[in-house]
């Protein structure tokens, strides 16, 4: 029992550390707990590896309709031509993997022309954009662009047969050679603060605060989607004297080796092609791009409605309030029931009150449900639960088997009847790693999941990272079958490749409220979005406050926490989803002061700026759906040829125009702070707050008070802004169009019905604005498309941004031009 012995040895090591490690008792308890889980796993679950050998076929290849089947001296290999810019590589006993991927949609191979020739012991596959060289002896591949420049070269490939719970599987690994100066991103959300994965080891295992997606993108202009669901490790060696290194993906179980090489060369093309393979992200309802107010937890309908009323009375924008756990009272964990005794009676009537104030309700549910609940009893009676065999993770709860169609039907039927049909607008699907018990590390999560032994699809080790994918799939498909006029919005703590197609946003888990943790959220979110899933958010203010904050504040908000919260809120206003949440102290804006207080005013200004930018944000959201675009963007996405931008993890682009530089250190009672901001090479940058223009390709010292963070707008940009509004669907007329001269620019304003799926049938409109910099002409092109309720005429205020004009949150009082747009083209000269 080779693997079992290794696991038990590791458990003994952890156990020893748990006994002798100096430190707090909680540290020793955690280590001992992990050790116990590992012992149980080693004794009960891990079967001996059965290594098999087989005779090797002579070197050669066979041309198939969709690619090449290569028989090398190291085994079978298939190079599948999916598109001009997408190559699938599989290797197994015969080179072909026959399976229905959970991640990749059925491949179409439409209209792809390619040919192959043999030269010097290699087969050369050529598409319109790529050349793939196949060494017919070793089977190693080299991917080149059509100019002959090497993009990526394979190293060693290994496939070892193993048996897991009596089922045949393979351990697989593939090495790759990375080049000097190349930067790597993606793979999911991690809390270590790293932006660039060169020289790093990244375990891909789900956990609270960790969400994985085995998709890697490179500044060399390509991406790699590793189509494997088991425990995986990406690791890159330290660069050698020539700046090159060898990295690899290693997975412990699968049908064989299976990955996709995707060429751009621009990262937006790479990520768009990834979504072409795995599914595009649908539009959220417009209200979901507004502000979510949440805390742990609102304790009655009366409290929730009073919070919304207070926002409306103060004139502070808000779109959603979140109802976290225990609304079910004593009816059982995540019972899909509202308990009147707990303050949540008459849900339909109370949710209508929320809707009457132009607000929405998001509610939390779990994949784990109480055994005594109607849904729990039905799952157990029908054998559709996913409980560990050796430990009862939670004595009074069971995990539904999201891999089982029957379990999914039971789960949604109860969720629909008890919650969705009552009028709830969005679902917060918590603990979707899945969390059998409260776990704090990847290792604990991995071991507890593996103790479940199997799911409906087979050994759970093979499907370790995909529970959230299956869980959100069920809710998305069922919701759409139930109610097409209400767009799906899901928030979930875990994620995997392809999950964007199920309208699922991810947040960064139960993080702690410190400046260090706050700063690490920025690269965590950027790498998550660069892994292809566009919607991400964070608990603004951190979920857990530190004991010091609590002791000094006696449970109230301290001045130190107030400053941290304001800075986090200012950053959150430029995340794809804008949401506050946390434990210990309430998070409504008036808890941080009253009008005239710098903290309160700073929060309200950031909230107002988010809503003034709603025409820009909603139009960028359409780019996400329609073009495979990414809203929150590491600098390397837009400035791939500027190496100075590669390792910057505390700045990002928000859409095509706005450079965001959050303030991640306290001011220390100075009244203002200065931080270094890198302005990438471009036609120039405008300070959002002053309109002053600076050259690109330099580092500047940007000053910020408590009310502002450094924001710059790229020269050659157009930003449409609306008036002050209180919720996202409120009328946005007039439109203020800010033009940032210095280069040609264009932007397409998108509008639709805000909350149904008619846009999929063409019910939407677009208006293109273009700026000709050499002629100083702004053209508003003819409107394309229409939809019910479309505003036929719009007032457009055009502002040429410069010092003192078109700067800051306030609408410009003296626009350069004000015109009425009726759908016909306008040519405006300046």
Short mmCIF file of C-alpha atoms in Angstrom, two decimals, residues 32 91 96 98 111 123 134 153 170 226 253 296 317 320-321 333 362 388 437 498 509 635 657 724 771 792:
data_model
loop_
_atom_site.label_atom_id
_atom_site.label_comp_id
_atom_site.label_asym_id
_atom_site.label_seq_id
_atom_site.Cartn_x
_atom_site.Cartn_y
_atom_site.Cartn_z
CA UNK A 32 -3.28 17.06 15.21
CA UNK A 91 -2.32 11.09 -23.91
CA UNK A 96 -7.45 8.95 -27.11
CA UNK A 98 -13.20 9.09 -24.47
CA UNK A 111 -14.27 25.49 -40.51
CA UNK A 123 5.53 16.12 -37.70
CA UNK A 134 5.72 16.92 -32.72
CA UNK A 153 7.68 23.90 -25.45
CA UNK A 170 -3.82 7.65 -14.01
CA UNK A 226 -5.44 21.76 -17.72
CA UNK A 253 -6.08 11.06 -10.87
CA UNK A 296 -23.24 38.62 9.80
CA UNK A 317 -27.29 54.37 -3.33
CA UNK A 320 -29.40 44.70 -2.47
CA UNK A 321 -29.42 43.55 1.12
CA UNK A 333 -29.55 23.94 9.06
CA UNK A 362 -29.98 37.83 -1.67
CA UNK A 388 -17.95 10.60 4.87
CA UNK A 437 -16.75 20.62 8.63
CA UNK A 498 -16.33 26.68 -16.64
CA UNK A 509 -13.86 33.77 1.72
CA UNK A 635 -1.94 45.66 -16.02
CA UNK A 657 -10.26 53.21 -19.42
CA UNK A 724 -26.77 60.72 -9.30
CA UNK A 771 -13.31 60.21 -31.04
CA UNK A 792 -36.02 57.06 -27.89
#
